[in-house]
Structures are given as C-alpha cells and as structure tokens.
C-alpha positions as a printed NumPy array, in Angstrom:
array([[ -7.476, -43.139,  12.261],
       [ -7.43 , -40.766,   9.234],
       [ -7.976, -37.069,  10.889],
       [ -7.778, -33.974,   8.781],
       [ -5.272, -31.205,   9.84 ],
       [ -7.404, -27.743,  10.731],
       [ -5.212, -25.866,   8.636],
       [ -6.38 , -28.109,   5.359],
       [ -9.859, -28.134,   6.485],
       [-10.03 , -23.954,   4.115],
       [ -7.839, -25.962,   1.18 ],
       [-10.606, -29.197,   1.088],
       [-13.19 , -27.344,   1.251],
       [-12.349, -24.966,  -1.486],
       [-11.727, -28.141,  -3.256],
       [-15.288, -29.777,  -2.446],
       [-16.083, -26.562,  -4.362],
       [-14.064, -28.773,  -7.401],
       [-16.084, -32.038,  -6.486],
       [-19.341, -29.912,  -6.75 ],
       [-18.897, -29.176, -10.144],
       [-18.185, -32.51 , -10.99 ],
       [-20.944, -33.907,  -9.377],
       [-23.363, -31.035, -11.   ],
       [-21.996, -32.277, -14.212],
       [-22.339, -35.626, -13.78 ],
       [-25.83 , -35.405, -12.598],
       [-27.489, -33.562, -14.84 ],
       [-25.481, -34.017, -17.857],
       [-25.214, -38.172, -18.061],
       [-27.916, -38.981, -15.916],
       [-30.514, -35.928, -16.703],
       [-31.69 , -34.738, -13.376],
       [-32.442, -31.754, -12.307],
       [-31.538, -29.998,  -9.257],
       [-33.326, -27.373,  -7.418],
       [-31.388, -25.668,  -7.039],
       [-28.724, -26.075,  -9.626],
       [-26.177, -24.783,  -7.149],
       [-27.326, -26.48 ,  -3.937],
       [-24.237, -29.387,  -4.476],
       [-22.146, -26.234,  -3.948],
       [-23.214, -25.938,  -0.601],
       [-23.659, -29.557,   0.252],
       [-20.664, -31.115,  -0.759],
       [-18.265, -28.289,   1.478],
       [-20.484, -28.488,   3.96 ],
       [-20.079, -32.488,   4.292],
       [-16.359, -31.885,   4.694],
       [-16.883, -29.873,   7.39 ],
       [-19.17 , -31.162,   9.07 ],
       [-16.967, -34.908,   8.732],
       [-14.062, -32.43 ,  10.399],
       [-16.396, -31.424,  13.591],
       [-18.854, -34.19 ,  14.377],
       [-16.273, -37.429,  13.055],
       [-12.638, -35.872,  13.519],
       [-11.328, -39.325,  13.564],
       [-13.115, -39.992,  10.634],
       [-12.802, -37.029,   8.505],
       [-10.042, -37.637,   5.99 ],
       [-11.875, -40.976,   5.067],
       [-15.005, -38.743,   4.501],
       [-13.087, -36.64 ,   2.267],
       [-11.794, -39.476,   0.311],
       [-15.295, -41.037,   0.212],
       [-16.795, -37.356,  -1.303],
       [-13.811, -37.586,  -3.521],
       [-13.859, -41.396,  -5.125],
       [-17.776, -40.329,  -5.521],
       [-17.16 , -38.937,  -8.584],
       [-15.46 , -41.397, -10.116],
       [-18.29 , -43.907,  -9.384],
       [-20.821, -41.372, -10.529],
       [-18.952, -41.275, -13.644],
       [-17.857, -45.199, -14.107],
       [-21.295, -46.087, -13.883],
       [-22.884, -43.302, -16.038],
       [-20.408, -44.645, -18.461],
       [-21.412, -47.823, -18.265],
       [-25.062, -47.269, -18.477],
       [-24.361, -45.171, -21.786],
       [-21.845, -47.716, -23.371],
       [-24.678, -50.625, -22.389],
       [-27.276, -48.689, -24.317],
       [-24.949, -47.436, -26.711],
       [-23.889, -51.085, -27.534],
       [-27.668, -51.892, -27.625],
       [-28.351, -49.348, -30.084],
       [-25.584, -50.285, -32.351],
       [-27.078, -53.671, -32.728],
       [-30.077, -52.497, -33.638],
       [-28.634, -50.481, -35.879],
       [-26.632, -53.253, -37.689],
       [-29.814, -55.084, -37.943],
       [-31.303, -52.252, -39.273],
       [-28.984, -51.321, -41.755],
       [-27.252, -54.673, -42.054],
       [-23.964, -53.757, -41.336],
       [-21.17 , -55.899, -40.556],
       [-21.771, -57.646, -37.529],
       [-17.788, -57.639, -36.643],
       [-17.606, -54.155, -36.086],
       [-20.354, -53.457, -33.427],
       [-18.344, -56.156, -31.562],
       [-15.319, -54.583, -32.2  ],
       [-16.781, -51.226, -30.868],
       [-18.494, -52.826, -27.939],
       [-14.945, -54.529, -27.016],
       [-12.98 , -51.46 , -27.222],
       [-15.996, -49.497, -24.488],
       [-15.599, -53.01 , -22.656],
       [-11.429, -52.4  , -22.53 ],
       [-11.951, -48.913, -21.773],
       [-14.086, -49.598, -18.598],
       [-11.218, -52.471, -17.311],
       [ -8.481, -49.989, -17.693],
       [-10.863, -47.655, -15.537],
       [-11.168, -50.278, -13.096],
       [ -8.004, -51.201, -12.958],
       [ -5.831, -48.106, -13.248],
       [ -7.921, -45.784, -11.917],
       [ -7.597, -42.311, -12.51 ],
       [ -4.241, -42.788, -14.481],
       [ -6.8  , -44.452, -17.395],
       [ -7.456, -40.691, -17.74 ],
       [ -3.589, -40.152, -18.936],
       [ -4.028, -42.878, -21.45 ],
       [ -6.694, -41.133, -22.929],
       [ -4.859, -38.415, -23.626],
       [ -2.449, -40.295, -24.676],
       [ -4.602, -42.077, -27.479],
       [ -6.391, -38.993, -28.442],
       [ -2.674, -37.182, -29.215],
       [ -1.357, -40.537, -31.034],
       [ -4.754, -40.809, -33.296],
       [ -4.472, -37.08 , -34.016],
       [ -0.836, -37.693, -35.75 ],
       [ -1.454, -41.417, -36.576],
       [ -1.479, -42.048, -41.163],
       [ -4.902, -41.263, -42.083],
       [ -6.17 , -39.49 , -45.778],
       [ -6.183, -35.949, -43.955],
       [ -2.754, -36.498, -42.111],
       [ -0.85 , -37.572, -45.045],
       [ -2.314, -35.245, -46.948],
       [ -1.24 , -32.219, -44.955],
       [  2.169, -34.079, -44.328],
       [  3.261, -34.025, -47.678],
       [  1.315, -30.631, -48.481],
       [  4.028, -29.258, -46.3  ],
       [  6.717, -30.632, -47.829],
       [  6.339, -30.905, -51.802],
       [  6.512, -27.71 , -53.889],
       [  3.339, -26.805, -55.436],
       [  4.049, -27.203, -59.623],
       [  2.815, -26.104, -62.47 ],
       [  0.471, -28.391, -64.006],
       [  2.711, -27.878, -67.673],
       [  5.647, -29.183, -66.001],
       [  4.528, -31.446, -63.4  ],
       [  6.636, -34.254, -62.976],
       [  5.905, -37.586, -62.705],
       [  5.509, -39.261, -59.4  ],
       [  3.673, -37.81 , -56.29 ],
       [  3.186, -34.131, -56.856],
       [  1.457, -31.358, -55.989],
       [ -0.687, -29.283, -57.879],
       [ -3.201, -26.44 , -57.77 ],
       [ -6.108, -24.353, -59.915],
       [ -9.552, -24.523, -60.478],
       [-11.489, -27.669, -61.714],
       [-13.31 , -27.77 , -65.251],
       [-15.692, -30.074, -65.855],
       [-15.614, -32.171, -68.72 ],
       [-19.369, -33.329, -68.123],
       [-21.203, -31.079, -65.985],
       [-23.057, -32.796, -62.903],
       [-26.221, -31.602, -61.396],
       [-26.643, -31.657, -57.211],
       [-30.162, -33.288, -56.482],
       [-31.482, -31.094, -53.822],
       [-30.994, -27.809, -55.446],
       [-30.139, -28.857, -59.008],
       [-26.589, -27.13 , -58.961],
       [-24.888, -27.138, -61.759],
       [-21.434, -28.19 , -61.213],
       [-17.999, -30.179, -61.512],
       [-19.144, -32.855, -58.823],
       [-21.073, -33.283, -55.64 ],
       [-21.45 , -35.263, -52.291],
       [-24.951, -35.658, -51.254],
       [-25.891, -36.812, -47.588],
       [-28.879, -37.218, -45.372],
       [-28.758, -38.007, -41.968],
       [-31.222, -39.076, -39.58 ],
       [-32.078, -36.719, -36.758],
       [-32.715, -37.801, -33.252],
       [-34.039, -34.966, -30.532],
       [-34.143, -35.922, -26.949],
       [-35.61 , -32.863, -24.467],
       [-34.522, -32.891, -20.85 ],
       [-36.763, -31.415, -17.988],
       [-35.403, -28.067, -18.258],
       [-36.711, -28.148, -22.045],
       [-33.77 , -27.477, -23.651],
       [-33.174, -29.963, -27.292],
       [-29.946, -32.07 , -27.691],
       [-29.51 , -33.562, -31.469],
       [-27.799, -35.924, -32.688],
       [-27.432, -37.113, -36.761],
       [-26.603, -40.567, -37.963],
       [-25.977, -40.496, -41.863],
       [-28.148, -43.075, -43.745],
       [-27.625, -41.861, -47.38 ],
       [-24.277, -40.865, -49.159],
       [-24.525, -40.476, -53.204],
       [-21.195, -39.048, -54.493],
       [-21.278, -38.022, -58.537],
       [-17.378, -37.313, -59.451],
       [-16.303, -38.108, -62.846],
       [-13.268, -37.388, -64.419],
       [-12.556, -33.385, -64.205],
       [ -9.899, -31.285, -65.579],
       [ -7.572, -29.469, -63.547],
       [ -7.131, -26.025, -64.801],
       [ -3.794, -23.167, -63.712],
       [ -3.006, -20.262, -65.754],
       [  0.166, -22.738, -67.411],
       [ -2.21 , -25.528, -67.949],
       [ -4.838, -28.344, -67.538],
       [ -4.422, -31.917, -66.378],
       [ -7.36 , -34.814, -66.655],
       [ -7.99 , -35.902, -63.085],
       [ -9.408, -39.425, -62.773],
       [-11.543, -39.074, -59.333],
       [-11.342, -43.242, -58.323],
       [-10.921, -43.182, -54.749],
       [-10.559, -39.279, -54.776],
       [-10.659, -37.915, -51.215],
       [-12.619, -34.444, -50.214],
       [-10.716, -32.999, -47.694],
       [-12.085, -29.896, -45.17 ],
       [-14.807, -29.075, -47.707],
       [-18.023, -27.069, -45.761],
       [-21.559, -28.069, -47.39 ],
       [-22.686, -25.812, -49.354],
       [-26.1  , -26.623, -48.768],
       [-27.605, -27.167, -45.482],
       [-31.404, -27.811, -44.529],
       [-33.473, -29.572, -42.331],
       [-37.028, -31.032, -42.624],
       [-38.665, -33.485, -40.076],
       [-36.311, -35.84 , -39.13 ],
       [-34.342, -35.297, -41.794],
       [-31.105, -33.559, -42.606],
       [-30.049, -32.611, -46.012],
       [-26.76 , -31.441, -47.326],
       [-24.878, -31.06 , -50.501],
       [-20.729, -30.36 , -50.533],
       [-20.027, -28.92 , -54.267],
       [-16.857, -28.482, -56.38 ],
       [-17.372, -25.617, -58.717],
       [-15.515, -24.447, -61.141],
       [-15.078, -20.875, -59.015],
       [-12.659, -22.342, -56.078],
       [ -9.45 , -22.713, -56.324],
       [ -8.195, -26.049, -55.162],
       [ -5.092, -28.272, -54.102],
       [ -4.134, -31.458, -55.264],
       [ -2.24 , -34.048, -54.004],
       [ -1.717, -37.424, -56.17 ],
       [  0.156, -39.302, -58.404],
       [  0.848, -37.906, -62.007],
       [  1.51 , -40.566, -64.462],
       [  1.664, -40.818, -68.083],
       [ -1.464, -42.719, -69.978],
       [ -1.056, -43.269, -73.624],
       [  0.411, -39.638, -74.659],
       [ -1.467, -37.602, -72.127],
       [ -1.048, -36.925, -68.473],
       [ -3.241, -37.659, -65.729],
       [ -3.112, -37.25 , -62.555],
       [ -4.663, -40.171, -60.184],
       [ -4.526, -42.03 , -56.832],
       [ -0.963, -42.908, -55.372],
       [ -0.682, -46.681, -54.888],
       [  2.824, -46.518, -53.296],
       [  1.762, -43.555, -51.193],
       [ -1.515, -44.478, -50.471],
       [ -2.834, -41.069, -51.06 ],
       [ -5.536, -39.046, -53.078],
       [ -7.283, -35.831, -51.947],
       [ -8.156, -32.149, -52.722],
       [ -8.756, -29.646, -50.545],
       [ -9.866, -25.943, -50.999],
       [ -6.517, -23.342, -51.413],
       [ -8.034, -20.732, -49.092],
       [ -8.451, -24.108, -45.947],
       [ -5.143, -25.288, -46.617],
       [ -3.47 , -22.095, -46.206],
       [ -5.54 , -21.176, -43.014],
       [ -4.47 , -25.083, -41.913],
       [ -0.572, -23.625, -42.662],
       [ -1.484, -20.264, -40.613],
       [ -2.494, -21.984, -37.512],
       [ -0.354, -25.159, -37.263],
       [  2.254, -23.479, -34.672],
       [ -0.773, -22.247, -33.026],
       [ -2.121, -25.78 , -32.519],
       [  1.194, -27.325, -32.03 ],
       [  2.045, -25.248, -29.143],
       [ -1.785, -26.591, -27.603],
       [ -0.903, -30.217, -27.868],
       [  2.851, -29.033, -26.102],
       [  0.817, -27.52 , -23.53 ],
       [ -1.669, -30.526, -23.234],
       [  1.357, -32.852, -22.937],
       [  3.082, -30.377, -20.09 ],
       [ -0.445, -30.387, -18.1  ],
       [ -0.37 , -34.262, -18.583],
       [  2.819, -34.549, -17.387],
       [  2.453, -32.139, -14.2  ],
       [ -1.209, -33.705, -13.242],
       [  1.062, -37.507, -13.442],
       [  3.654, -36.109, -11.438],
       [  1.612, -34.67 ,  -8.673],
       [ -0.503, -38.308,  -8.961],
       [  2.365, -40.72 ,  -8.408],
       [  4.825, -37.986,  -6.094],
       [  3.755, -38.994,  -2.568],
       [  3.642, -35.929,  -0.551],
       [  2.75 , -35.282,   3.152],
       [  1.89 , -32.454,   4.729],
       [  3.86 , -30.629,   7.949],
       [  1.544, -28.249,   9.155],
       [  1.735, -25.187,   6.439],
       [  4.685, -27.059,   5.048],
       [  4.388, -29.551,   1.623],
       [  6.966, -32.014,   1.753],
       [  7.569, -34.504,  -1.315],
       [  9.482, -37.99 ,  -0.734],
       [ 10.718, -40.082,  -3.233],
       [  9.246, -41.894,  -5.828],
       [  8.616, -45.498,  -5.664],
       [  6.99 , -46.442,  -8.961],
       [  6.742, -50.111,  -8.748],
       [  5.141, -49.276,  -5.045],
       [  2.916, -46.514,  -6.562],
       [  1.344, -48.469,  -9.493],
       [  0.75 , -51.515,  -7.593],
       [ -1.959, -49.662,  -5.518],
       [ -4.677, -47.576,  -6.197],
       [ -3.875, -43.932,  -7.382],
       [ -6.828, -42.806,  -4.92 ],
       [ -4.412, -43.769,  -1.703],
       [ -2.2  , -40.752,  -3.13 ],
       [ -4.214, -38.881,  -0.152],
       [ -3.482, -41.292,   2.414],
       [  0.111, -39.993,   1.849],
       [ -1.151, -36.734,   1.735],
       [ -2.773, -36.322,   4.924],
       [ -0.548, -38.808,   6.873]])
C-alpha cells in the first residue's frame, strides 16, 4: 500500500494549501464558477489529506496523488474546452472575414500538438513551454533584428551616411503632409485601426474584453529624414513601426478606435539600407538584411536602459526551469526527517509518467 509518513502529513498539507490555489484558479478563472465561499477549497482540499491520513492510512498517499493529478485534469480539459471553441471561433471567423483557410488549420494543429505533448509528457510539457516562449522571444523577427543591429551599428550623420545598412536618427519632415481620419491630425504619416470589442460578464459582475482588429489603413509616403547635418528622402515600402504608443485612443459601442502618428516633433531612429538613386540618397528597405523600421529615440534608449535588467529575468527564468526539472526527474525518498536523493536514471525516468516522481517520494 501507499501510506503517508506522520511527519509529512504538516508538509502535504501545507502543500494542499498550493493545490487550493490552483484549483480556485482553475475554477473560476477557465470554467467561471463561483464559489461561496471563494476560500472554502482552502479548507477542503487540506482537510481531504487529512482526513485520507486518519480514516484510509493505507490509502493516503494515493489520495494525495489523486488531489494532486486533479489539477492537471482540471486544467487539460479546461484547455481543451477553450482550444475546441477557440478553433470554432476561428472558423467562423475565416468565413467571416475570408481569410486563408490554411492558417486556422495550422493554428488548430499547433493547440492539437500542444494537448499530445500534455498527454504524453506530462508536466515536463510545462518546461517546453518555457522553452518555446524564451526561443520565440530571441528568434529573427522585424523588432529583434532591429534592436540587434541597433546595438551594434554607430548611429551616423545623415551628411555622411554610408552606403549599406546604417543607422540613422532626427526628426521626420514631410514632403506631403497627411491628415489622420479620426481627429484630422495633421502630420508626416499615420496608422489607423479599429478593432472589434467583445465583453463577456461573469457572475460576480466584473467585465473581461477582448479586441480583434478588423480595419488597418496605413497613409506613409515618402518623408524626409531631418538631423542638424542633414536630410535624407526615406521611401516608406515595407517600412516597419516599431514600439510606437497610439496617440489616439477611444472607444464607442463595440468599437475601438486608434490612431499611431509620426510628427514632425519626435525624434526618431532609423534602421535601413542607404543607397544611391540617380544623384541623391535615399534611404530604403534592406533586401540582404531583411530589415526596415523606425522607432521613437526616447523607446529605444529606455529598450538600451533595461536590457541587463531583462536579461538577468530570462537567466533567472532559465535557473528556476532548471531547478523545478531537477527536482522532477531526481528521485528522492524520504527517511523519516531525512531527504535522501538517488541517482538519476533518465531513460527510466522519461519512460514513465513524471506524476510517479511521488511514488519515489513517499516510498
């Protein structure tokens, strides 16, 4: 049989505290109910470990294990009864908007390969999350390149500039002024979105929304580039705005408006290609680099500020990672008020299910 030791019974039922919270979470947050109490899993789920301990001593390690597993089987299905309606949605959607049908399959697939690693790996699906959301963060993208090179090319003047991929900075001129639709701005260019608002109220009243863009207009023609050595003609084909805030923001009905302007106020940073056209220079998209985009001076330097900052959170994320693995796959058995580790199998240890961890744990 599978009997608890009395002197874990105070540890697992701190930790049923743990499984509570989950559960709470779970609950109310994926499947909206609501609990009256909102604390009364805090008492119910300690008190089933004890309880398993006194009446079903025998029994009471496989009643912690049961309490335990419960939240991933609260969560696998909550999942899977979003990803199902999600899926749902985004065919309607597609119909709606006719969109390519290929990528609501490919979207659906991916939730589909998600939930199989689930099933299959367990709880270590969790560390190939993480894993996935670290790699995305650093794989080539517009923003990541852009900020990759940022840090390593000089910023020059726009007089001297030379040719190639180069960096450059100053404020934008237009050559013909554009006007924003919502609030008739005057300005270099504009982005102009609306998205569709959707509300959904749970029993405690409280308003969750979510937008879905349905409308992008972007007005950018060619703009000059202006520093105190300087201009440069920008041509703004496949031009990328990069960590710019709207400057308008409103919402009517089910409606969301907002408007992202380039004045000729801000100071900005460039990153393109400079090339020579007929006797002038331009500056334009990088074929070789794959790379076009402007961002505001005053982001960019806070991005600069705070990038040890946020490296040292994805070394600590990676440390936690590794720790939370290693305390996964170490078996480990417990001797009274003694914690004893063996050594690790790791063919042995990924061939079963991560959950038997506390079989080892408690033997």
């Amino acid at each position: 049989m599978f009997e608890i030791d009395i002197q874990l019974l105070p540890f697992l039922m701190l930790f049923g505290l743990g499984i509570a919270l989950f559960h709470t979470l779970i609950l109310t947050e994926l499947f909206k109910l609501k609990l009256k109490p909102g604390w009364i899993l805090f008492i119910i789920d300690p008190l089933i470990i004890a309880l398993g301990f006194f009446l079903f001593p025998k029994q009471s390690g496989f009643i912690f294990i049961g309490l335990f597993a419960s939240v991933f089987v609260l969560g696998i299905i909550a999942f899977i009864r979003h990803g199902i309606q999600g899926i749902v949605d985004s065919f309607r959607e597609a119909k709606k908007d006719k969109k390519p049908l290929w990528k609501v399959v490919a979207s659906g697939l991916a939730i589909v390969f998600f939930f199989l690693c689930f099933l299959f790996l367990g709880i270590y699906s969790f560390f190939i999350v993480i894993f996935l959301v670290i790699i995305t963060s650093i794989l080539p993208s517009n923003k990541n390149r852009f900020y990759f090179y940022q840090r390593n090319l000089s910023t020059s003047k726009i007089k001297s500039v030379a040719m190639g991929l180069a960096e450059i900075c100053g404020k934008a001129k237009a050559i013909t002024k554009a006007v924003s639709p919502h609030t008739s701005t005057q300005c270099v260019a504009y982005i102009y979105t609306i998205d569709e608002i959707t509300e959904k109220t749970d029993d405690d009243g409280r308003t969750d929304k979510s937008y879905r863009e349905i409308k992008r207009e972007i007005n950018a023609k060619n703009f000059l580039l202006q520093d105190e050595s300087g201009s440069i003609e920008i041509q703004t084909d496949k031009l990328e705005w990069i960590n710019f805030s709207p400057s308008f923001e409103t919402e009517t009905g089910s409606r969301r408006y907002r408007e992202y302007i380039l004045d000729e106020k801000t100071e900005i940073l460039m990153i393109g290609q400079a090339f020579y056209e007929g006797s002038n220079t331009i500056f334009r998209y990088d074929e070789t680099k794959k790379l076009f985009g402007m961002a505001p001076l005053e982001i960019v330097n806070f991005a600069n500020k705070w990038r040890p900052l946020k490296l040292r959170a994805v070394t600590t994320l990676l440390c936690i990672a590794l720790i939370s693995a290693f305390i996964f796959i170490t078996p480990m058995r417990a001797e009274g008020s003694r914690l004893i580790f063996e050594s690790i199998n790791l063919k042995e240890r990924f061939s079963k299910n991560p959950l038997e961890m506390f079989n080892d744990f408690f033997k």
